Phi, psi and omega in degrees: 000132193269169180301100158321165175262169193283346181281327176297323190279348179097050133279095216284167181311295193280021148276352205272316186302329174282334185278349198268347168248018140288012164080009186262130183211340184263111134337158201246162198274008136308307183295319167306333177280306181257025169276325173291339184282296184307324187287318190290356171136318229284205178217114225229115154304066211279088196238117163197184194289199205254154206050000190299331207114357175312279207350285202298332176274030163214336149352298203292271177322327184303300164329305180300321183286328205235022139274139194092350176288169195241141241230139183224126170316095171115016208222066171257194204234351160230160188210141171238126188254153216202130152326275185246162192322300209297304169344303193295322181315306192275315181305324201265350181258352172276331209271352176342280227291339201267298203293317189284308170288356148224066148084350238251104184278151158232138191256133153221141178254143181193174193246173152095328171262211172247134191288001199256335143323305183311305197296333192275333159305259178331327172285316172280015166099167184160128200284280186244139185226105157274097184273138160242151207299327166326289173297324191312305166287344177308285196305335171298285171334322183267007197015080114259015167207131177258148173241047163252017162264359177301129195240333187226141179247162147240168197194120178245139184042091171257358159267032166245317168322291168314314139003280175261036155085011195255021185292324169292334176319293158323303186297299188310319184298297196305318180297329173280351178277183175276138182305347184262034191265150182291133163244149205224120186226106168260153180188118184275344188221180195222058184243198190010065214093338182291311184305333190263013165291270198347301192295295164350255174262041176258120195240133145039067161274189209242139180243144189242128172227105173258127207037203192276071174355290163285358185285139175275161196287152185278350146301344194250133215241120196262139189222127174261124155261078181281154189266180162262330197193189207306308205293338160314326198281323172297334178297294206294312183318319211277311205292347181269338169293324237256005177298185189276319198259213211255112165212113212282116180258160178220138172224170167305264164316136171314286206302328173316283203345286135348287193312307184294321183305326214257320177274323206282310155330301192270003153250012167110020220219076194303078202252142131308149152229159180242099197217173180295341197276340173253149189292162200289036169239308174306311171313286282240307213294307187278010157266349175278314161315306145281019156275309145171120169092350181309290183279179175215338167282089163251152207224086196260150169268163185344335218277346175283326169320297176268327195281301211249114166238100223241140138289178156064022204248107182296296194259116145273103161267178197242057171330276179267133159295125167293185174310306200215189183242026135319304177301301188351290171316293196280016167272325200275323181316319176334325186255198200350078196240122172093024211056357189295162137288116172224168181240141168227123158281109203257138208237118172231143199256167194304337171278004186226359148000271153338288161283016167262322147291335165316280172316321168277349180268307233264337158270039167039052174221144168263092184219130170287128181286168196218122172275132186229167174217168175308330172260318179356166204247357166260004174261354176272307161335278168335265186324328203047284176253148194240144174258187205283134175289152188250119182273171193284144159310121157305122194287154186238089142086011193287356193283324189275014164289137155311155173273158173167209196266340195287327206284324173306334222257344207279168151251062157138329191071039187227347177290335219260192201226171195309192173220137153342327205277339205286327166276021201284175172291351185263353152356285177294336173244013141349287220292328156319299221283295206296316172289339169295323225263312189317305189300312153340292193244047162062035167066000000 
């Protein structure tokens, strides 16, 4: 039976025209599942794995519902809420090319910048608003933005919402919108609260659930390495970085997270890291950079698990092995996404064995473990092709700027030229900080 198309699902032409010069042309079987529902109006429960295709399946219908609506300065008629910075961010570069092609503005509010871009969006009007909740009650609170004109909400990874603490949150934004409004709820699992969103504002929804929630994709193929000891474990990392294509490393902590990024760079190995401790313009520069392709490395703590969505990123390792195994999933998910083939590795040291099988039976995955060292021949495999090092650029003066806020406001905050201050004694210990910071956003 062949894949309806998105004009067979009830997609008007000119969304259909826009995804085909996005190079977009099958729907993937979310879309194929929830387009005919969402599009006709319902209120639809959307459960499938991490790459399935939510964006464009709630995408799709919001453009389509809020066209032709008549545009009010602070007052918009669609609203999307998002976990996190990068989510909403990545969310809001799929609904453009959609929004612009039916007449449509779009905005994103988030925390972590300064709010008066947003708010200057919001006056001259704006059509759809992709949010994450924080800030979304910040401006409410100040009633620069009403939502009792929202005709459509979408709450996107609402167990993830649920993760982090954002339900009340959630609840209080979804209670200001109008009750008769369509609502769209993705979510992969419906626990920890999420059900009683569900109950709440969901009026007699249509629920679509695609493939096995806890199940990992059937491209993606999973290897446990065990190690003998710390230092082993630093060879096979650096040597599982060193590769041709996109591979996403996860650590526990901000600060490793930093270190690494930082060993691997100053080893010829242009790597990023993404964590809570950097400011959203420094986030923006190192997923831009490993979006493309500038870095090949990014070396993220969990907030990346859910935030960040790269095609084509072949290896996830599990450098520290998660809590649970929830994290397992949505970290491994990052690779074989979209049909891709990906690989995931988990690097386990002799103490963790234990709570590391554990952790993979409580997440359904079955893997014979493998004792490796860097060179072993199935870590050669794996890796493949190594690509050619790159040594870091050498930094120009970036050391005699003071640190402070201007540098975010910077474009990297690494351009600019000396300061009287540069020949001072904190001089000598400058030139660290500037090659970390360097390294940092992929040289």
């Amino acid at each position: 039976m062949s894949t309806p198309s998105f004009a067979d699902l009830g997609v008007p032409a000119a969304l259909v025209q826009a995804l085909t010069a996005g190079g977009i042309t099958d729907p993937f079987p979310i879309q194929v599942a929830t387009l005919p529902d969402a599009l006709a109006g319902r209120d639809v429960l959307g459960r499938g794995k991490t790459g399935s295709g939510k964006t464009l399946a709630f995408s799709l219908p919001l453009a389509a519902a809020l066209a032709g609506r008549r545009r009010q300065p602070g007052r918009p008629s669609g609203l999307v809420l998002a976990p996190t910075r990068e989510l909403a961010t990545q969310i809001t570069a799929t609904l453009e090319p959609l929004a612009t092609a039916c007449g449509l503005r779009v905005t994103t509010i988030y925390g972590g910048v300064s709010q008066h871009r947003q708010v200057t969006a919001l006056r001259a009007g704006v059509d759809i608003v992709v949010a994450c909740p924080g800030r979304l009650e910040d401006l409410m609170r100040q009633k620069l933005i009403s939502l009792d004109g929202v005709a459509v909400t979408v709450l996107d990874e609402a167990d993830h919402m649920a993760d982090l603490g954002f339900l009340p949150g959630v609840t209080r934004i979804m209670a200001a919108t109008p009750t008769g409004g369509q609502r769209l709820l993705f979510s992969a699992t419906l626990d920890n609260g999420v059900d009683k969103l569900v109950r709440r504002f969901l009026s007699d929804p249509v629920l679509h659930s695609v493939d096995e929630i806890a199940a990992a994709p059937t491209q993606m193929t999973h290897h446990v390495f065990h190690v003998g000891g710390v230092e082993e474990k630093k060879d096979l990392v650096h040597r599982l970085a060193s590769g041709t294509g996109r591979r996403i490393l996860f650590m526990r902590t901000k600060h490793q997270a930093r270190k690494l990024a930082r060993q691997l760079t100053e080893a010829g190995v242009p790597s990023v890291d993404l964590h809570g401790n950097l400011s959203q313009p420094a986030r923006d520069r190192n997923l831009a950079a490993f979006s493309s392709g500038v870095a090949k490395v990014l070396v993220a703590t969990d907030i990346a698990a859910r935030g960040v969505h790269v095609d084509d990123v072949e290896l996830v390792v599990h450098v520290d092995p998660p809590m649970e195994h929830k994290a397992y999933l949505h970290r491994s998910g990052r690779t074989a996404r979209a049909g891709s083939d990906g690989d995931v590795v988990t690097v386990v040291l002799p103490e963790q064995r234990r709570d590391t099988q554990q952790l993979l039976r409580r997440a359904g995955i079955t893997v014979r473990p493998s004792d490796v060292h860097a060179d072993s021949a199935e870590v050669h495999a794996l890796v493949g092709e190594i690509a050619p090092l790159r040594a870091p650029e050498p930094k120009t003066a970036p050391a005699a700027k003071s640190p402070g806020p201007q540098q975010d406001r910077s474009s990297g905050g690494q351009r600019h030229g000396g300061s009287p201050r540069s020949s001072r004694a904190p001089r000598r210990r400058r030139p660290r900080r500037g090659a970390q910071r360097g390294a940092i956003t992929g040289g």
